[in-house]
Amino acid sequence: MEDNIMMISGNAFKQMLAEAAYEGAKKALNEIGTQDKVRKEWLSLKDAVSFLSDKGISISMGHLKNLTYRDEIPSYKINRKLSFLPQDLELWVERNAQSSRQSLEDAACGLARSAQRKGAHSKTM
């Protein structure tokens, strides 16, 4: 018997694993009649934009797609459609808010240093 070995990338493996988990959960829940609960957990691209909008982040579908392609926001392909988990989006919002606060603090410190230098420079003239 011949063993076939196939190499796949990490992202492709994550996608295959997510799809297999989704299909397994969908099948199990379908057997007990609660398939709709599985569908509600995954967000479509449009639903993800609405979800982020509810969190105070205005983002277009195109920009969200670009962020997923750059692996800045976790996403999955299920049945060839981009899908998101709400908890992944919440984590991204949290991290994004922290980096925005840090950027504002850095900008404020830079302005303060610039003002101090200008003040010191005008005193010497």
PDB file of C-alpha atoms in Angstrom:
ATOM      1  CA  MET A   1       0.000   0.000   0.000  1.00  0.00           C
ATOM      2  CA  GLU A   2       1.337   3.406  -0.971  1.00  0.00           C
ATOM      3  CA  ASP A   3       1.069   6.380   1.420  1.00  0.00           C
ATOM      4  CA  ASN A   4       0.183   9.694  -0.167  1.00  0.00           C
ATOM      5  CA  ILE A   5       1.549  12.763   1.534  1.00  0.00           C
ATOM      6  CA  MET A   6       0.095  16.166   0.828  1.00  0.00           C
ATOM      7  CA  MET A   7       1.535  19.433   2.137  1.00  0.00           C
ATOM      8  CA  ILE A   8      -0.782  22.342   2.849  1.00  0.00           C
ATOM      9  CA  SER A   9      -0.226  25.804   4.264  1.00  0.00           C
ATOM     10  CA  GLY A  10      -1.214  26.766   7.808  1.00  0.00           C
ATOM     11  CA  ASN A  11      -4.066  28.973   6.614  1.00  0.00           C
ATOM     12  CA  ALA A  12      -5.432  26.243   4.352  1.00  0.00           C
ATOM     13  CA  PHE A  13      -5.241  23.789   7.241  1.00  0.00           C
ATOM     14  CA  LYS A  14      -7.073  26.207   9.569  1.00  0.00           C
ATOM     15  CA  GLN A  15      -9.747  26.680   6.924  1.00  0.00           C
ATOM     16  CA  MET A  16     -10.174  22.927   6.414  1.00  0.00           C
ATOM     17  CA  LEU A  17     -10.370  22.397  10.162  1.00  0.00           C
ATOM     18  CA  ALA A  18     -12.947  25.172  10.618  1.00  0.00           C
ATOM     19  CA  GLU A  19     -15.073  23.827   7.768  1.00  0.00           C
ATOM     20  CA  ALA A  20     -14.905  20.284   9.142  1.00  0.00           C
ATOM     21  CA  ALA A  21     -15.845  21.485  12.635  1.00  0.00           C
ATOM     22  CA  TYR A  22     -18.697  23.562  11.237  1.00  0.00           C
ATOM     23  CA  GLU A  23     -20.053  20.712   9.121  1.00  0.00           C
ATOM     24  CA  GLY A  24     -19.763  18.261  12.032  1.00  0.00           C
ATOM     25  CA  ALA A  25     -21.578  20.611  14.405  1.00  0.00           C
ATOM     26  CA  LYS A  26     -24.221  21.400  11.791  1.00  0.00           C
ATOM     27  CA  LYS A  27     -24.859  17.675  11.206  1.00  0.00           C
ATOM     28  CA  ALA A  28     -25.058  16.916  14.932  1.00  0.00           C
ATOM     29  CA  LEU A  29     -27.389  19.816  15.643  1.00  0.00           C
ATOM     30  CA  ASN A  30     -29.486  19.035  12.582  1.00  0.00           C
ATOM     31  CA  GLU A  31     -30.121  15.597  14.033  1.00  0.00           C
ATOM     32  CA  ILE A  32     -31.587  17.177  17.169  1.00  0.00           C
ATOM     33  CA  GLY A  33     -33.354  19.954  15.266  1.00  0.00           C
ATOM     34  CA  THR A  34     -31.306  23.041  16.217  1.00  0.00           C
ATOM     35  CA  GLN A  35     -29.389  23.706  13.008  1.00  0.00           C
ATOM     36  CA  ASP A  36     -30.299  27.425  13.024  1.00  0.00           C
ATOM     37  CA  LYS A  37     -28.233  27.960  16.184  1.00  0.00           C
ATOM     38  CA  VAL A  38     -25.078  26.978  14.291  1.00  0.00           C
ATOM     39  CA  ARG A  39     -25.791  29.375  11.428  1.00  0.00           C
ATOM     40  CA  LYS A  40     -26.281  32.312  13.795  1.00  0.00           C
ATOM     41  CA  GLU A  41     -22.834  31.830  15.313  1.00  0.00           C
ATOM     42  CA  TRP A  42     -21.029  32.526  12.029  1.00  0.00           C
ATOM     43  CA  LEU A  43     -21.311  36.010  10.561  1.00  0.00           C
ATOM     44  CA  SER A  44     -21.335  36.746   6.849  1.00  0.00           C
ATOM     45  CA  LEU A  45     -19.298  39.656   5.493  1.00  0.00           C
ATOM     46  CA  LYS A  46     -22.359  41.904   5.606  1.00  0.00           C
ATOM     47  CA  ASP A  47     -23.260  40.762   9.132  1.00  0.00           C
ATOM     48  CA  ALA A  48     -19.665  41.346  10.269  1.00  0.00           C
ATOM     49  CA  VAL A  49     -19.818  44.948   8.972  1.00  0.00           C
ATOM     50  CA  SER A  50     -23.077  45.433  10.929  1.00  0.00           C
ATOM     51  CA  PHE A  51     -21.554  43.811  14.011  1.00  0.00           C
ATOM     52  CA  LEU A  52     -18.554  46.153  13.877  1.00  0.00           C
ATOM     53  CA  SER A  53     -20.845  49.108  13.249  1.00  0.00           C
ATOM     54  CA  ASP A  54     -22.741  48.227  16.442  1.00  0.00           C
ATOM     55  CA  LYS A  55     -19.370  48.351  18.232  1.00  0.00           C
ATOM     56  CA  GLY A  56     -18.768  51.882  16.913  1.00  0.00           C
ATOM     57  CA  ILE A  57     -16.436  50.961  14.052  1.00  0.00           C
ATOM     58  CA  SER A  58     -17.479  52.247  10.646  1.00  0.00           C
ATOM     59  CA  ILE A  59     -15.963  49.974   8.010  1.00  0.00           C
ATOM     60  CA  SER A  60     -16.893  49.117   4.436  1.00  0.00           C
ATOM     61  CA  MET A  61     -17.198  45.562   3.160  1.00  0.00           C
ATOM     62  CA  GLY A  62     -14.241  46.175   0.838  1.00  0.00           C
ATOM     63  CA  HIS A  63     -12.004  47.398   3.664  1.00  0.00           C
ATOM     64  CA  LEU A  64     -13.030  44.439   5.843  1.00  0.00           C
ATOM     65  CA  LYS A  65     -12.132  42.083   2.975  1.00  0.00           C
ATOM     66  CA  ASN A  66      -8.724  43.756   2.640  1.00  0.00           C
ATOM     67  CA  LEU A  67      -8.091  43.374   6.371  1.00  0.00           C
ATOM     68  CA  THR A  68      -8.911  39.669   6.157  1.00  0.00           C
ATOM     69  CA  TYR A  69      -6.647  39.160   3.138  1.00  0.00           C
ATOM     70  CA  ARG A  70      -3.800  40.781   5.096  1.00  0.00           C
ATOM     71  CA  ASP A  71      -4.615  38.472   8.058  1.00  0.00           C
ATOM     72  CA  GLU A  72      -5.341  41.459  10.302  1.00  0.00           C
ATOM     73  CA  ILE A  73      -8.821  40.151  11.150  1.00  0.00           C
ATOM     74  CA  PRO A  74      -9.432  36.411  11.598  1.00  0.00           C
ATOM     75  CA  SER A  75     -11.805  34.983   9.016  1.00  0.00           C
ATOM     76  CA  TYR A  76     -12.782  31.642   7.567  1.00  0.00           C
ATOM     77  CA  LYS A  77     -14.045  30.431   4.213  1.00  0.00           C
ATOM     78  CA  ILE A  78     -17.144  28.297   4.582  1.00  0.00           C
ATOM     79  CA  ASN A  79     -18.731  27.085   1.381  1.00  0.00           C
ATOM     80  CA  ARG A  80     -16.465  29.561  -0.475  1.00  0.00           C
ATOM     81  CA  LYS A  81     -17.928  32.474   1.498  1.00  0.00           C
ATOM     82  CA  LEU A  82     -16.051  34.696   3.915  1.00  0.00           C
ATOM     83  CA  SER A  83     -17.282  34.061   7.476  1.00  0.00           C
ATOM     84  CA  PHE A  84     -16.415  35.505  10.860  1.00  0.00           C
ATOM     85  CA  LEU A  85     -16.844  34.513  14.486  1.00  0.00           C
ATOM     86  CA  PRO A  86     -18.212  37.300  16.713  1.00  0.00           C
ATOM     87  CA  GLN A  87     -15.621  36.608  19.434  1.00  0.00           C
ATOM     88  CA  ASP A  88     -12.780  37.039  16.900  1.00  0.00           C
ATOM     89  CA  LEU A  89     -14.206  40.397  15.823  1.00  0.00           C
ATOM     90  CA  GLU A  90     -14.603  41.527  19.440  1.00  0.00           C
ATOM     91  CA  LEU A  91     -10.964  40.643  20.117  1.00  0.00           C
ATOM     92  CA  TRP A  92      -9.885  42.613  17.041  1.00  0.00           C
ATOM     93  CA  VAL A  93     -11.951  45.627  18.175  1.00  0.00           C
ATOM     94  CA  GLU A  94     -10.307  45.454  21.591  1.00  0.00           C
ATOM     95  CA  ARG A  95      -6.780  45.262  20.150  1.00  0.00           C
ATOM     96  CA  ASN A  96      -7.532  47.974  17.596  1.00  0.00           C
ATOM     97  CA  ALA A  97      -8.850  50.303  20.320  1.00  0.00           C
ATOM     98  CA  GLN A  98      -5.715  49.737  22.406  1.00  0.00           C
ATOM     99  CA  SER A  99      -3.393  50.505  19.489  1.00  0.00           C
ATOM    100  CA  SER A 100      -5.452  53.623  18.647  1.00  0.00           C
ATOM    101  CA  ARG A 101      -5.160  54.869  22.236  1.00  0.00           C
ATOM    102  CA  GLN A 102      -1.410  54.243  22.128  1.00  0.00           C
ATOM    103  CA  SER A 103      -1.120  56.127  18.821  1.00  0.00           C
ATOM    104  CA  LEU A 104      -2.996  59.096  20.292  1.00  0.00           C
ATOM    105  CA  GLU A 105      -0.767  59.087  23.369  1.00  0.00           C
ATOM    106  CA  ASP A 106       2.354  58.933  21.180  1.00  0.00           C
ATOM    107  CA  ALA A 107       1.074  61.815  19.036  1.00  0.00           C
ATOM    108  CA  ALA A 108       0.308  63.905  22.141  1.00  0.00           C
ATOM    109  CA  CYS A 109       3.796  63.280  23.537  1.00  0.00           C
ATOM    110  CA  GLY A 110       5.337  64.219  20.185  1.00  0.00           C
ATOM    111  CA  LEU A 111       3.373  67.482  20.084  1.00  0.00           C
ATOM    112  CA  ALA A 112       4.386  68.298  23.646  1.00  0.00           C
ATOM    113  CA  ARG A 113       8.082  67.698  22.861  1.00  0.00           C
ATOM    114  CA  SER A 114       7.782  69.799  19.705  1.00  0.00           C
ATOM    115  CA  ALA A 115       6.159  72.640  21.653  1.00  0.00           C
ATOM    116  CA  GLN A 116       8.910  72.466  24.285  1.00  0.00           C
ATOM    117  CA  ARG A 117      11.621  72.622  21.619  1.00  0.00           C
ATOM    118  CA  LYS A 118       9.951  75.590  19.918  1.00  0.00           C
ATOM    119  CA  GLY A 119       9.548  77.321  23.270  1.00  0.00           C
ATOM    120  CA  ALA A 120      13.221  76.770  24.114  1.00  0.00           C
ATOM    121  CA  HIS A 121      14.257  77.887  20.637  1.00  0.00           C
ATOM    122  CA  SER A 122      12.289  81.169  20.818  1.00  0.00           C
ATOM    123  CA  LYS A 123      13.807  82.007  24.247  1.00  0.00           C
ATOM    124  CA  THR A 124      17.326  81.852  22.824  1.00  0.00           C
ATOM    125  CA  MET A 125      16.563  84.412  20.113  1.00  0.00           C
TER     126      MET A 125
END
